[in-house]
């Protein structure tokens, strides 16, 4: 019989109970017992829910107070020395200090979990790294569920992925050399799980979807040879996700484990190869429900895929599950009561997806007839969605189809534009500016909320925002910035603000997804052809510009960033959707220009994170990503200056692509790495103007004039003065006004001082 399986359940709770509890614990409002009891209640609730739905392989240890990679570091005692940890096991204080730092020591680094918007804590290793069992969490949670009568399938992050996701200060340290010392801890955990009554364990090895070196594959052989030897009674489900295993598929199929899980949403075609190559007694776990998106599954077509596998290997050797952990999905669609029935009919969140898994499993075991009604309903919704006039806008489709090369290019090359812009803008050397947002104070947030809820009439809100804009403009004039911004007070979030005004994009009320630790986000849902109705930003920007004679930047969020931070429709390629968004932004840029705005910034902080996991797919992505940016940005006249902004310091490998965006000016995050990123620009002559972030906005610390001068001098070693802009490294919305005032003041003083020496 096929088995209904889950790989992981969202841990935050439908009302973000976990966030609230953890933050209260940090604020000393609740003690460890209360935190633990909230956590326990959530785990129980989630196990029961899965049991009630009919899931047979229910995960445990998928829960985490902060992050599952951090949990793994704790499990194996990989606590960096600076945390001064000497205890038997990793206590809560140490655990949270690793995640967030403390007054004395900086946190461990955080980075994106593959190509998702979930961030994990990066393990840190040192030469001579020792591992030992330092947390019994996997066993504790297994026993906790077992006490409720639920025999779960504990989830562990696999040893090879754990090592490869980590980093070391010592460059010469190859993390895989630590495997030998790490495996005994895993063996110990498996023994203990077995002793506690576990029959199955799920070991996640997502790195199998990446380009792996031969030595990584050798590490897999060694690791699973040993783990399998240690646990003949415990069956291992080796879980891969987020991509095609390609050349890693055959090695993965050969590993001595009971089950291999494949992501058949990202890579359905690997199923054929897998069923042909799978060995006689191995089981395949089919990830056929999209764990990364919010759409209802088409049961009929999904069954066709499953039946192909069943025909080859038989139902007894099939598990049916989500493509990856449901961590990346909102929890329950039933809680949405502002989405209309039609949109809801197209969607499924974690709970609904588990229901689909149970249905599919039943169809395999009892025949399609057993779920005939569910299939009919799912097909009807699929059909309705396919034909819906809300999805298809022929005008939009025609416009995309008619995009030609000319629309992907500014009228004149940069060197020509630059002279025209220089004459028009008349800026000094080393012009100073900011990235866009100013502090989102409690007052600003309250005003927006009051307006949203209808407590404030439009007039009152309008007056409030205008007043904030005016204060911001006056402040910028006072300290002497050269290019001003309006401050983004009307925006809750740089993507949501645009999403709410674009047709074809919906918002949920409770569709929270964990981004990192206690931070949750509610991604917009792009469901149909995207079209701009009215101008989205012109009103505020035009008002701001009317207050000053200095140039004021119009602020737009770029097409890739809107795409990347949303749930995207699955019925057309991402690229197609990106083109539609770009056309909407192109219209907005034209309207800003017509309203007299001389500089337009199009932020693309997510450009890099859109990169595919495997390098051979990079060129294709970069090609269309560049094209959509160009489509959005190059409809303006030569005398309109286009800026873009990106914030991550890893530039080296895509610098040519960044140059190809042909923005007149780019501002990038650089200060945290002490201008290290400038090295990339030593090798590669960036052709246009650039503002390497001159101070770190992620910290409340106010940089001194001398410090900023020193960084600027470093930048001047790489860029000619007429190419260099002076700005912070990101928007200032998370900062308070006192530090913003002081820091920007110092920045302007430093720029002025240096400017003097250059003239
Ligand atoms: N313009 C945006 C801001 O200043 C950019 C934010 C970002 O790069 N993430 O807030
Ligand atoms: Zn930024």
PDB file of C-alpha atoms and ligand atoms in Angstrom, residues 435 605 645-647 669 729-731, ligand 2:
ATOM      1  CA  UNK A 435      18.321  54.640  -0.457  1.00  0.00           C
ATOM      2  CA  UNK A 605      17.502  43.718  -3.803  1.00  0.00           C
ATOM      3  CA  UNK A 645      19.777  49.494  -5.509  1.00  0.00           C
ATOM      4  CA  UNK A 646      20.873  46.051  -4.400  1.00  0.00           C
ATOM      5  CA  UNK A 647      21.705  44.803  -0.990  1.00  0.00           C
ATOM      6  CA  UNK A 669      25.562  47.254   0.191  1.00  0.00           C
ATOM      7  CA  UNK A 729      24.001  50.848   2.330  1.00  0.00           C
ATOM      8  CA  UNK A 730      20.212  50.372   2.468  1.00  0.00           C
ATOM      9  CA  UNK A 731      16.921  52.047   3.370  1.00  0.00           C
TER      10      UNK A 731
HETATM   11 ZN1  LIG B   2      18.824  47.534   0.430  1.00  0.00          ZN
END
